[in-house]
Amino acid sequence: MTFRTHTCGELRLTDSGKEVTLSGWVQRTRDKGNLLWIDLRDRYGITQLFLQEGESKAELLSIARSLGREFVIKIVGVVSERESKNPNIPTGEIEIKLTSIELLNASKTPPFTIEDKSDGGDELRMKYRYLDLRRNPLRQNLALRHRMSIATRSYLDGQGFFEIETPYLIKSTPEGARDFVVPSRMNPGEFYALPQSPQTFKQILMVAGYDRYFQIVRCFRDEDLRADRQPEFTQIDCEMAFVTQEDVLNTFEGLARHLFREVKNLDVAAFERMDYATAMKLYGSDKPDLRFGMAFEELNDLAKNHDFSIFDEAELVVGINAEGCSEYSRKQLDALTDFVKKPQVGAKGLVYIKYNTDGSIKSSIDKYFTTDDLKKWVDRFNAKPGDLMLILSGREEATRKQLNVLRIEMGNQLGLRDPLVFKPLWVTDFPLLEWNEESQRFYAMHHPFTSPKPEDIHLLDSDPGKVRANAYDMVINGVEVGGGSIRIHDRGLQKRMFSLLGFTDEEAMNQFGFLLNAFEYGAPPHGGLALGFDRLTALFAGHDSIRDFIAFPKNNSGRDIMIDSPSPIADEQLNELHLRIVQ
Ligand code: ASP
């Protein structure tokens, strides 16, 4: 090897005496006058280099003194034991006594420090992403992502899945999120769309007989960017034929547990299962965080008819028990009240009951309820002395959502949401349809290809909103990691579904004729799911944000700051694409 015999993370005390060649970037130099050290960095680690006035050649010292941060050099030297060892890095027991330095390339002074904690702001680091990517935390994230993708492929290969690519230039459809579109030069006035997911293609693959398909695939959605959404993101996309919902859940629970084992050396317990209705009732969320309890208790029967109009007028009175919080001060309770009253949460107020350690009960509704009354509340919560009950009331759906936000806040405050503890579950039996007040029509909650539960099909005409779907989500720590469904494979039912969603027959044929046609040629029962790969990787690392788990992400306005995209294109290109009338 001309450039290196070893990497900068490789050498140990047992290598002492060896002559080695290393190449890398100068992390820093320390010049103590007669002694000079250089930290040399590459993807694998940092190795300390050493020079001494009098011992090392004058020319070497002068090259060393001219090196700046991030200069690229190749060195030759001898591994020797360090006098003062650094237990924090694997190469901390050795240093290299230099015999030669070759400058491979100089570097401008980087605009931020290439350290674990950089002084650069978000935008600056994105502009110089290649410098940001040199930092340990990002390197570790991408290494984790790599290991996850390899482990995914090896597990699915072991289960007989074929990795098959589907096209990126497809057809725009009105359902779902907004499409990114690409003008077709060869077909004036016509557009491709970038796929929001390979959904219909993977179903077609099932019709084609490839009964186990997967793809680690980029998906594109032109949504208004909420925090931590990326316009392009990656899914582990999968589909299987001749399977029940149970088969799909078991297969992908297997994948997730395999990843935890391979990548994190963790044995996670079998996933809990919870239907959507239960998740909403107990946690006010279809993605409950099960790292902690605080399940909801409903209190209507105890709350009503005590001349407390707020409860009397409420559709639902519901609360949680925060164990061990009875000592919360006035100030802390006021802060919680302010928290639930924030417009983003939207509650009108907060009622509390303190079950004090001495057994007494104190509440914010003492005026309306006797101690005996409140004892019943405490029993309902199964509370112990020392607990604090927090209660919200109002319209049913809104109140559950508000209490979900409060429950998560309490989980945070009490340190119950350790990012490195993992509590996965399947949420099943989602509603098939969602009513939209604004457009006065039903939308598919998952997508239009999801099948209704056979026992609910009779409700499709009479009470569509009540129909449950064979749809499921994988949820880990309150994060929806992915979801899928058993699909419709019957042309008649699929047509009926399109018509429920407001498509005329003609529109359905126009948009999805290829699928309806395929269903006429022996479509097998099938189902599958997709897992958000960026999100899953971030979660494995204990992070909320996906941005630093993508090598080249976009910022919050959907821009790539490094390459400065999107950008205008030349008139000539516009003309060629038929996007401008030629003068
Ligand atoms: N295509 C679906 C999605 O992207 C996942 C699935 O149903 O398999 O959400």
Coordinates of C-alpha atoms and ligand atoms in Angstrom, one line a residue:
M1 CA 0.0 0.0 0.0
T2 CA 1.5 3.3 -1.0
F3 CA -0.7 5.5 1.2
R4 CA -1.1 3.5 4.3
T5 CA -0.2 0.2 6.0
H6 CA -2.7 0.8 8.8
T7 CA -5.6 3.1 9.5
C8 CA -5.6 5.8 12.2
G9 CA -7.7 3.7 14.5
E10 CA -5.8 0.5 14.3
L11 CA -2.4 0.6 16.1
R12 CA -2.0 -0.7 19.7
L13 CA 0.9 -1.3 22.1
T14 CA 1.5 -4.7 20.6
D15 CA 2.5 -3.0 17.4
S16 CA 5.4 -1.2 19.1
G17 CA 8.6 -1.1 17.0
K18 CA 6.8 -1.5 13.7
E19 CA 7.4 1.0 10.9
V20 CA 4.0 2.1 9.6
T21 CA 2.6 4.5 7.0
L22 CA -0.6 6.4 7.7
S23 CA -2.6 8.9 5.8
G24 CA -5.3 11.2 7.1
W25 CA -6.4 14.7 8.1
V26 CA -4.6 16.9 10.7
Q27 CA -7.0 17.2 13.6
R28 CA -4.7 19.5 15.6
T29 CA -1.0 20.1 16.3
R30 CA 0.4 21.0 19.7
D31 CA 3.8 22.7 19.7
K32 CA 5.6 22.8 23.0
G33 CA 8.8 24.3 21.5
N34 CA 11.1 21.2 21.6
L35 CA 8.2 18.7 21.4
L36 CA 5.6 18.6 18.8
W37 CA 2.5 16.5 18.5
I38 CA 0.0 16.0 15.6
D39 CA -3.3 14.2 15.9
L40 CA -4.0 12.5 12.6
R41 CA -7.6 11.5 11.9
D42 CA -9.3 9.3 9.4
R43 CA -12.7 7.4 9.4
Y44 CA -11.3 4.8 11.8
G45 CA -9.9 7.0 14.6
I46 CA -7.1 9.3 15.7
T47 CA -3.4 8.5 16.1
Q48 CA -0.9 10.7 17.8
L49 CA 2.2 11.6 15.9
F50 CA 5.4 12.8 17.6
L51 CA 8.5 14.9 16.8
Q52 CA 11.3 16.1 19.0
E53 CA 13.7 19.0 18.5
G54 CA 17.2 17.7 18.1
E55 CA 16.1 14.1 17.4
S56 CA 13.8 14.7 14.3
K57 CA 15.2 16.2 11.2
A58 CA 14.9 20.0 11.0
E59 CA 13.0 19.8 7.7
L60 CA 10.4 17.5 9.2
L61 CA 9.9 19.9 12.0
S62 CA 9.4 22.7 9.7
I63 CA 6.8 20.8 7.5
A64 CA 5.0 19.8 10.7
R65 CA 4.9 23.4 11.9
S66 CA 3.4 24.5 8.6
L67 CA 0.4 22.1 8.9
G68 CA -3.0 23.6 9.6
R69 CA -6.2 21.9 10.6
E70 CA -7.6 19.5 8.0
F71 CA -4.4 19.4 5.9
V72 CA -4.1 15.9 4.3
I73 CA -0.8 14.2 5.0
K74 CA 0.9 10.9 4.6
I75 CA 3.4 10.0 7.2
V76 CA 5.9 7.2 7.9
G77 CA 7.1 6.5 11.4
V78 CA 7.7 3.9 14.2
V79 CA 5.1 2.9 16.7
S80 CA 6.2 3.5 20.3
E81 CA 4.7 3.5 23.7
R82 CA 3.3 6.9 24.9
E83 CA 4.5 8.5 28.0
S84 CA 1.2 10.0 29.1
K85 CA -1.5 7.6 27.9
N86 CA -5.0 8.6 26.9
P87 CA -7.5 5.9 28.1
N88 CA -10.4 7.5 26.1
I89 CA -9.3 6.4 22.7
P90 CA -8.3 2.9 21.5
T91 CA -4.9 4.1 20.2
G92 CA -4.3 6.0 23.4
E93 CA -1.3 3.9 24.5
I94 CA 0.9 4.6 21.5
E95 CA 2.2 7.3 19.3
I96 CA 4.2 7.4 16.1
K97 CA 7.8 8.8 16.1
L98 CA 7.9 10.4 12.7
T99 CA 10.5 9.7 10.0
S100 CA 8.7 11.4 7.1
I101 CA 5.8 13.7 6.4
E102 CA 4.4 14.2 2.9
L103 CA 1.8 17.0 2.4
L104 CA -0.9 15.5 0.1
N105 CA -3.2 18.6 0.2
A106 CA -3.6 21.8 2.1
S107 CA -6.9 23.0 3.5
K108 CA -8.5 26.3 4.2
T109 CA -9.3 26.8 7.8
P110 CA -12.7 25.1 8.3
P111 CA -15.6 27.4 9.1
F112 CA -16.4 25.4 12.2
T113 CA -14.6 22.9 14.4
I114 CA -14.4 19.3 13.4
E115 CA -15.1 18.0 16.9
D116 CA -17.7 15.9 18.5
K117 CA -19.4 19.0 19.7
S118 CA -18.9 21.5 16.9
D119 CA -19.3 25.3 17.2
G120 CA -21.0 25.5 13.7
G121 CA -24.7 26.3 13.4
D122 CA -27.1 24.1 11.4
E123 CA -27.0 26.0 8.1
L124 CA -23.3 26.4 8.1
R125 CA -22.8 22.7 8.8
M126 CA -25.2 21.8 6.0
K127 CA -23.4 24.1 3.5
Y128 CA -20.1 22.3 4.3
R129 CA -21.7 18.9 4.8
Y130 CA -18.4 17.2 3.8
L131 CA -16.7 18.8 6.8
D132 CA -19.7 18.0 9.1
L133 CA -19.6 14.4 7.9
R134 CA -15.9 14.2 9.1
R135 CA -17.2 14.5 12.7
N136 CA -17.5 11.4 14.9
P137 CA -21.2 11.7 15.7
L138 CA -22.2 11.8 12.0
R139 CA -19.7 9.0 11.1
Q140 CA -21.2 6.9 13.8
N141 CA -24.7 7.6 12.5
L142 CA -23.9 6.6 9.0
A143 CA -22.0 3.5 10.3
L144 CA -25.2 2.5 12.2
R145 CA -27.3 3.1 9.1
H146 CA -25.0 0.9 7.1
R147 CA -25.2 -1.9 9.6
M148 CA -28.9 -1.6 9.7
S149 CA -29.2 -1.9 6.0
I150 CA -26.9 -4.9 5.8
A151 CA -28.7 -6.7 8.6
T152 CA -32.1 -5.9 7.0
R153 CA -30.9 -7.4 3.7
S154 CA -29.4 -10.5 5.3
Y155 CA -32.5 -11.2 7.4
L156 CA -35.0 -10.7 4.5
D157 CA -32.7 -12.7 2.1
G158 CA -32.7 -15.5 4.7
Q159 CA -36.6 -15.4 4.7
G160 CA -36.7 -15.8 0.9
F161 CA -37.3 -12.2 0.0
F162 CA -36.2 -10.9 -3.4
E163 CA -34.8 -7.3 -3.6
I164 CA -36.5 -5.8 -6.6
E165 CA -36.2 -2.2 -7.8
T166 CA -39.3 -0.3 -9.0
P167 CA -39.2 2.8 -11.1
Y168 CA -38.7 6.3 -9.8
L169 CA -40.4 8.0 -12.8
I170 CA -44.1 7.0 -12.4
K171 CA -47.5 8.5 -12.7
S172 CA -49.1 11.2 -10.6
T173 CA -52.2 10.2 -8.6
P174 CA -54.4 12.6 -6.6
E175 CA -54.6 10.4 -3.5
G176 CA -52.2 10.7 -0.6
A177 CA -49.6 13.5 -0.3
R178 CA -48.6 15.9 -3.0
D179 CA -46.4 14.5 -5.8
F180 CA -43.1 15.8 -7.0
V181 CA -43.4 15.9 -10.8
V182 CA -40.9 15.7 -13.6
P183 CA -41.8 17.1 -17.0
S184 CA -41.3 14.8 -19.9
R185 CA -39.3 16.2 -22.8
M186 CA -40.4 13.5 -25.2
N187 CA -44.0 13.8 -24.3
P188 CA -45.0 17.5 -24.5
G189 CA -47.3 18.7 -21.7
E190 CA -47.0 15.4 -19.8
F191 CA -45.4 14.7 -16.5
Y192 CA -43.9 11.8 -14.5
A193 CA -44.3 11.8 -10.7
L194 CA -41.7 10.6 -8.3
P195 CA -43.1 7.7 -6.1
Q196 CA -44.5 8.5 -2.7
S197 CA -44.0 4.8 -2.2
P198 CA -43.7 1.8 -4.5
Q199 CA -47.2 0.6 -3.3
T200 CA -48.9 -0.3 -6.5
F201 CA -45.7 -1.7 -8.1
K202 CA -45.2 -4.1 -5.2
Q203 CA -48.8 -5.2 -5.4
I204 CA -48.2 -5.9 -9.1
L205 CA -45.1 -7.9 -8.2
M206 CA -47.4 -10.1 -6.1
V207 CA -49.7 -10.6 -9.0
A208 CA -46.6 -11.5 -11.0
G209 CA -45.8 -14.3 -8.5
Y210 CA -42.8 -12.8 -6.6
D211 CA -44.4 -13.7 -3.4
R212 CA -41.7 -12.1 -1.1
Y213 CA -40.4 -8.7 -2.2
F214 CA -38.4 -6.0 -0.5
Q215 CA -36.6 -2.9 -1.3
I216 CA -34.7 -0.3 0.6
V217 CA -36.1 2.5 -1.4
R218 CA -36.3 6.3 -1.6
C219 CA -39.8 7.8 -1.5
F220 CA -40.7 11.4 -2.3
R221 CA -43.5 13.5 -0.8
D222 CA -44.0 17.2 -1.5
E223 CA -45.5 18.0 1.9
D224 CA -45.2 21.2 3.8
L225 CA -42.2 20.5 5.9
R226 CA -43.1 19.9 9.4
A227 CA -40.2 19.7 11.8
D228 CA -38.0 16.8 10.9
R229 CA -39.7 15.7 7.7
Q230 CA -37.6 15.2 4.6
P231 CA -39.0 15.5 1.1
E232 CA -37.1 12.4 0.2
F233 CA -36.7 9.7 2.7
T234 CA -36.0 5.9 2.7
Q235 CA -38.3 3.0 3.5
I236 CA -37.7 -0.7 4.0
D237 CA -40.6 -1.6 1.7
C238 CA -42.0 -5.1 1.8
E239 CA -44.8 -7.2 0.4
M240 CA -45.8 -10.9 0.7
A241 CA -48.4 -13.0 -1.0
F242 CA -50.5 -15.9 0.5
V243 CA -50.2 -14.4 4.0
T244 CA -52.6 -13.4 6.8
Q245 CA -52.1 -10.3 8.9
E246 CA -50.6 -12.6 11.6
D247 CA -47.9 -13.9 9.1
V248 CA -46.9 -10.3 8.2
L249 CA -46.7 -9.2 11.8
N250 CA -44.6 -12.2 12.8
T251 CA -42.2 -11.8 9.8
F252 CA -41.5 -8.1 10.5
E253 CA -41.4 -8.4 14.3
G254 CA -38.8 -11.0 13.4
L255 CA -36.9 -8.4 11.3
A256 CA -37.1 -5.7 14.1
R257 CA -35.9 -8.1 16.7
H258 CA -33.1 -9.3 14.4
L259 CA -32.0 -5.7 14.0
F260 CA -32.1 -5.1 17.7
R261 CA -30.0 -8.2 18.3
E262 CA -27.5 -7.7 15.4
V263 CA -27.0 -4.0 15.7
K264 CA -27.6 -3.2 19.3
N265 CA -27.0 -6.5 21.0
L266 CA -30.4 -6.3 22.6
D267 CA -33.0 -9.0 23.1
V268 CA -36.3 -7.2 23.0
A269 CA -39.4 -9.0 24.3
A270 CA -42.2 -10.1 22.0
F271 CA -44.1 -7.1 20.8
E272 CA -47.3 -6.1 22.5
R273 CA -50.4 -6.0 20.4
M274 CA -53.1 -3.3 20.9
D275 CA -56.0 -2.5 18.7
Y276 CA -56.5 1.1 17.7
A277 CA -59.6 1.6 19.8
T278 CA -57.8 0.5 22.9
A279 CA -54.8 2.6 22.2
M280 CA -57.0 5.7 21.8
K281 CA -58.9 4.8 25.0
L282 CA -55.9 4.1 27.2
Y283 CA -53.4 6.6 25.8
G284 CA -55.3 9.0 23.5
S285 CA -52.8 8.2 20.8
D286 CA -52.5 5.6 18.0
K287 CA -48.7 5.5 18.8
P288 CA -48.5 5.1 22.6
D289 CA -45.2 5.2 24.3
L290 CA -45.2 2.1 26.5
R291 CA -41.9 2.8 28.3
F292 CA -44.1 4.0 31.1
G293 CA -47.6 3.5 32.5
M294 CA -50.0 6.4 33.3
A295 CA -52.8 4.8 31.3
F296 CA -56.0 6.9 31.2
E297 CA -58.8 6.4 33.7
E298 CA -62.2 7.6 32.7
L299 CA -64.1 9.4 35.5
N300 CA -67.5 10.5 34.1
D301 CA -69.5 8.5 36.6
L302 CA -67.6 10.0 39.5
A303 CA -67.3 13.6 38.2
K304 CA -70.8 14.4 37.1
N305 CA -73.7 15.7 39.2
H306 CA -71.6 17.6 41.8
D307 CA -72.6 21.1 40.7
F308 CA -69.2 21.5 39.0
S309 CA -70.4 22.8 35.7
I310 CA -67.1 22.2 33.9
F311 CA -67.4 18.5 34.5
D312 CA -71.2 18.5 34.1
E313 CA -70.9 20.0 30.6
A314 CA -68.0 17.8 29.6
E315 CA -68.4 14.9 27.2
L316 CA -65.4 13.2 28.9
V317 CA -63.6 13.6 32.2
V318 CA -60.4 11.6 32.1
G319 CA -57.1 11.6 34.0
I320 CA -53.7 10.0 34.6
N321 CA -51.9 9.2 37.8
A322 CA -48.4 10.6 38.2
E323 CA -46.8 8.3 40.8
G324 CA -44.8 9.9 43.5
C325 CA -45.7 13.4 42.5
S326 CA -48.0 14.5 45.4
E327 CA -45.3 16.9 46.6
Y328 CA -45.5 19.0 43.5
S329 CA -45.5 22.6 44.5
R330 CA -48.0 25.3 43.6
K331 CA -45.5 26.6 41.1
Q332 CA -45.1 23.2 39.4
L333 CA -48.8 22.7 39.2
D334 CA -49.3 26.2 37.8
A335 CA -46.6 25.4 35.2
L336 CA -48.5 22.2 34.2
T337 CA -51.7 24.2 34.0
D338 CA -50.0 26.7 31.7
F339 CA -48.6 23.8 29.7
V340 CA -52.0 22.2 29.0
K341 CA -53.5 25.7 28.2
K342 CA -50.9 26.4 25.5
P343 CA -52.7 26.8 22.2
Q344 CA -50.8 23.8 20.8
V345 CA -52.3 21.6 23.5
G346 CA -55.6 23.5 23.9
A347 CA -57.1 22.4 27.2
K348 CA -59.2 24.9 29.2
G349 CA -57.7 24.0 32.6
L350 CA -56.2 21.2 34.7
V351 CA -57.7 19.6 37.8
Y352 CA -55.4 17.8 40.3
I353 CA -55.9 15.5 43.2
K354 CA -53.0 15.0 45.6
Y355 CA -53.0 11.8 47.6
N356 CA -50.5 13.0 50.2
T357 CA -48.0 10.7 51.9
D358 CA -49.9 11.1 55.2
G359 CA -53.0 9.7 53.6
S360 CA -54.9 13.0 53.3
I361 CA -56.4 14.1 50.0
K362 CA -56.1 17.6 48.6
S363 CA -57.6 18.7 45.3
S364 CA -58.3 21.7 43.2
I365 CA -62.0 20.8 43.3
D366 CA -62.4 20.5 47.1
K367 CA -65.3 22.9 46.9
Y368 CA -67.4 20.5 44.9
F369 CA -66.2 17.1 46.2
T370 CA -66.0 15.7 49.7
T371 CA -63.0 13.7 50.9
D372 CA -65.2 10.6 50.6
D373 CA -66.0 11.5 47.0
L374 CA -62.3 12.0 46.2
K375 CA -61.4 8.7 47.9
K376 CA -63.4 7.0 45.1
W377 CA -61.3 8.8 42.5
V378 CA -58.1 7.8 44.2
D379 CA -59.4 4.2 44.2
R380 CA -60.3 4.4 40.5
F381 CA -56.6 5.3 39.8
N382 CA -55.3 2.6 42.1
A383 CA -53.3 5.5 43.5
K384 CA -50.9 5.2 46.5
P385 CA -50.1 7.8 49.1
G386 CA -47.6 10.1 47.4
D387 CA -49.4 10.1 44.0
L388 CA -50.7 13.0 42.0
M389 CA -53.7 12.7 39.7
L390 CA -54.1 15.1 36.8
I391 CA -57.5 15.4 35.2
L392 CA -58.8 17.0 32.0
S393 CA -62.3 17.4 30.7
G394 CA -64.1 18.5 27.6
R395 CA -65.0 17.1 24.1
E396 CA -64.1 13.5 24.0
E397 CA -61.6 13.3 21.1
A398 CA -59.9 16.6 21.9
T399 CA -59.6 15.8 25.6
R400 CA -58.0 12.4 24.9
K401 CA -55.5 14.1 22.6
Q402 CA -54.7 16.8 25.2
L403 CA -54.2 14.2 27.9
N404 CA -51.8 12.3 25.6
V405 CA -49.7 15.4 25.4
L406 CA -49.7 15.8 29.1
R407 CA -48.9 12.2 29.7
I408 CA -45.8 12.5 27.4
E409 CA -44.8 15.7 29.2
M410 CA -45.1 13.9 32.6
G411 CA -43.1 11.0 31.2
N412 CA -40.3 13.5 30.2
Q413 CA -40.4 15.4 33.5
L414 CA -40.1 12.1 35.5
G415 CA -37.3 10.7 33.3
L416 CA -39.5 7.8 32.2
R417 CA -38.6 8.0 28.5
D418 CA -35.0 6.7 28.4
P419 CA -34.1 6.8 24.7
L420 CA -32.1 3.6 25.0
V421 CA -35.0 1.5 26.4
F422 CA -37.1 0.1 23.6
K423 CA -40.8 -0.8 24.0
P424 CA -42.2 -1.9 20.6
L425 CA -45.8 -2.8 19.9
W426 CA -48.2 -3.4 17.0
V427 CA -51.3 -1.2 16.8
T428 CA -53.9 -3.1 14.8
D429 CA -57.5 -2.6 13.5
F430 CA -57.2 1.0 12.3
P431 CA -60.4 2.5 10.9
L432 CA -60.5 2.0 7.1
L433 CA -61.7 5.6 6.4
E434 CA -61.4 9.0 7.8
W435 CA -64.1 11.7 7.3
N436 CA -62.9 15.1 6.2
E437 CA -65.2 17.9 7.2
E438 CA -63.7 20.4 4.8
S439 CA -64.1 18.4 1.6
Q440 CA -67.1 16.5 3.0
R441 CA -65.8 13.1 1.9
F442 CA -64.0 10.0 3.2
Y443 CA -60.3 9.5 2.8
A444 CA -58.5 6.2 3.2
M445 CA -56.8 6.3 6.6
H446 CA -53.9 4.2 5.3
H447 CA -54.3 4.1 1.5
P448 CA -57.0 3.0 -0.9
F449 CA -55.6 -0.5 -1.4
T450 CA -56.1 -1.5 2.3
S451 CA -58.7 -4.2 2.8
P452 CA -61.6 -3.8 5.2
K453 CA -62.0 -6.5 7.9
P454 CA -64.3 -9.1 6.4
E455 CA -66.6 -8.9 9.4
D456 CA -67.1 -5.2 8.8
I457 CA -67.7 -5.3 5.1
H458 CA -71.5 -5.2 5.7
L459 CA -71.0 -1.6 7.1
L460 CA -69.4 -0.3 4.0
D461 CA -72.6 1.2 2.7
S462 CA -74.5 1.8 5.9
D463 CA -71.8 3.2 8.2
P464 CA -68.5 3.5 6.4
G465 CA -66.8 5.4 9.2
K466 CA -67.2 2.4 11.5
V467 CA -65.4 -0.1 9.2
R468 CA -62.2 -1.4 10.6
A469 CA -59.2 -2.2 8.3
N470 CA -56.7 -5.0 8.2
A471 CA -54.1 -2.3 8.9
Y472 CA -51.3 -2.2 11.4
D473 CA -48.5 0.1 12.6
M474 CA -45.3 -0.8 14.2
V475 CA -44.8 1.6 17.0
I476 CA -41.6 2.0 19.1
N477 CA -41.4 4.4 22.1
G478 CA -44.2 6.5 20.8
V479 CA -42.9 6.7 17.3
E480 CA -44.7 5.2 14.3
V481 CA -41.8 3.3 12.8
G482 CA -43.9 1.9 9.9
G483 CA -47.2 0.5 8.9
G484 CA -49.0 -1.6 6.3
S485 CA -52.0 -3.7 5.6
I486 CA -53.6 -6.7 4.0
R487 CA -54.6 -5.5 0.6
I488 CA -57.7 -5.7 -1.5
H489 CA -57.0 -8.3 -4.2
D490 CA -60.5 -8.5 -5.6
R491 CA -61.3 -6.1 -8.5
G492 CA -64.9 -5.6 -7.4
L493 CA -64.0 -4.7 -3.9
Q494 CA -61.3 -2.4 -5.1
K495 CA -63.7 -0.6 -7.4
R496 CA -66.2 -0.2 -4.5
M497 CA -63.4 1.3 -2.4
F498 CA -62.5 3.8 -5.1
S499 CA -66.2 4.8 -5.4
L500 CA -66.5 5.2 -1.6
L501 CA -63.5 7.6 -1.9
G502 CA -65.4 9.6 -4.4
F503 CA -63.8 8.4 -7.7
T504 CA -66.0 8.0 -10.7
D505 CA -65.5 4.7 -12.5
E506 CA -63.7 6.7 -15.2
E507 CA -61.3 8.4 -12.8
A508 CA -60.6 5.1 -11.1
M509 CA -59.7 3.5 -14.4
N510 CA -57.6 6.5 -15.5
Q511 CA -55.6 6.5 -12.3
F512 CA -55.5 2.9 -11.3
G513 CA -56.7 0.9 -14.4
F514 CA -53.4 -1.0 -14.5
L515 CA -54.0 -2.4 -11.0
L516 CA -57.7 -3.1 -11.6
N517 CA -56.7 -4.9 -14.8
A518 CA -54.0 -6.9 -13.1
F519 CA -56.5 -8.0 -10.5
E520 CA -58.4 -9.7 -13.4
Y521 CA -55.4 -12.1 -14.0
G522 CA -55.2 -14.1 -10.9
A523 CA -54.2 -11.7 -8.1
P524 CA -53.2 -13.7 -5.0
P525 CA -54.2 -12.5 -1.4
H526 CA -51.3 -10.3 -0.3
G527 CA -50.2 -7.8 2.2
G528 CA -47.1 -6.0 3.5
L529 CA -45.7 -2.9 5.1
A530 CA -43.1 -0.3 4.9
L531 CA -40.7 0.8 7.7
G532 CA -39.3 4.3 7.8
F533 CA -35.6 3.5 7.5
D534 CA -34.2 7.0 8.5
R535 CA -36.6 7.1 11.5
L536 CA -35.8 3.5 12.6
T537 CA -32.0 4.3 12.5
A538 CA -32.4 7.5 14.5
L539 CA -34.5 5.6 17.0
F540 CA -31.9 2.9 17.4
A541 CA -29.4 5.6 18.2
G542 CA -31.7 7.2 20.7
H543 CA -32.3 10.3 18.7
D544 CA -35.5 12.1 17.7
S545 CA -34.3 13.8 14.6
I546 CA -33.6 12.0 11.4
R547 CA -31.6 14.7 9.7
D548 CA -28.2 13.5 10.9
F549 CA -28.9 10.0 9.9
I550 CA -29.1 11.0 6.2
A551 CA -25.8 11.8 4.5
F552 CA -27.2 14.8 2.5
P553 CA -30.4 16.0 4.0
K554 CA -32.5 19.0 3.1
N555 CA -33.2 21.9 5.4
N556 CA -36.6 23.0 6.8
S557 CA -37.5 24.8 3.6
G558 CA -36.7 21.7 1.5
R559 CA -33.4 23.1 0.3
D560 CA -30.1 21.4 -0.2
I561 CA -27.8 24.2 1.0
M562 CA -24.6 22.5 -0.2
I563 CA -25.5 22.2 -3.8
D564 CA -28.0 25.2 -3.6
S565 CA -31.1 23.3 -4.9
P566 CA -33.8 23.8 -6.0
S567 CA -32.5 26.4 -8.5
P568 CA -33.8 28.1 -11.7
I569 CA -33.1 26.4 -15.0
A570 CA -32.2 28.0 -18.3
D571 CA -34.8 29.2 -20.7
E572 CA -33.5 26.7 -23.2
Q573 CA -34.2 23.9 -20.7
L574 CA -37.7 25.3 -20.1
N575 CA -38.4 25.4 -23.7
E576 CA -37.2 21.9 -24.3
L577 CA -39.4 20.7 -21.5
H578 CA -42.4 22.5 -23.0
L579 CA -42.7 24.6 -19.8
R580 CA -42.5 27.9 -21.6
I581 CA -44.0 29.0 -24.9
V582 CA -41.2 29.6 -27.4
Q583 CA -41.3 33.3 -28.5
Ligands
ASP1 N1 -46.9 2.1 1.0 C1 -47.3 2.3 2.4 C2 -46.7 3.6 2.9 O1 -45.8 4.1 2.4 C3 -46.9 1.2 3.3 C4 -47.6 -0.1 3.0 O2 -48.8 -0.1 3.1 O3 -46.9 -1.1 2.7 O4 -47.1 4.0 4.0

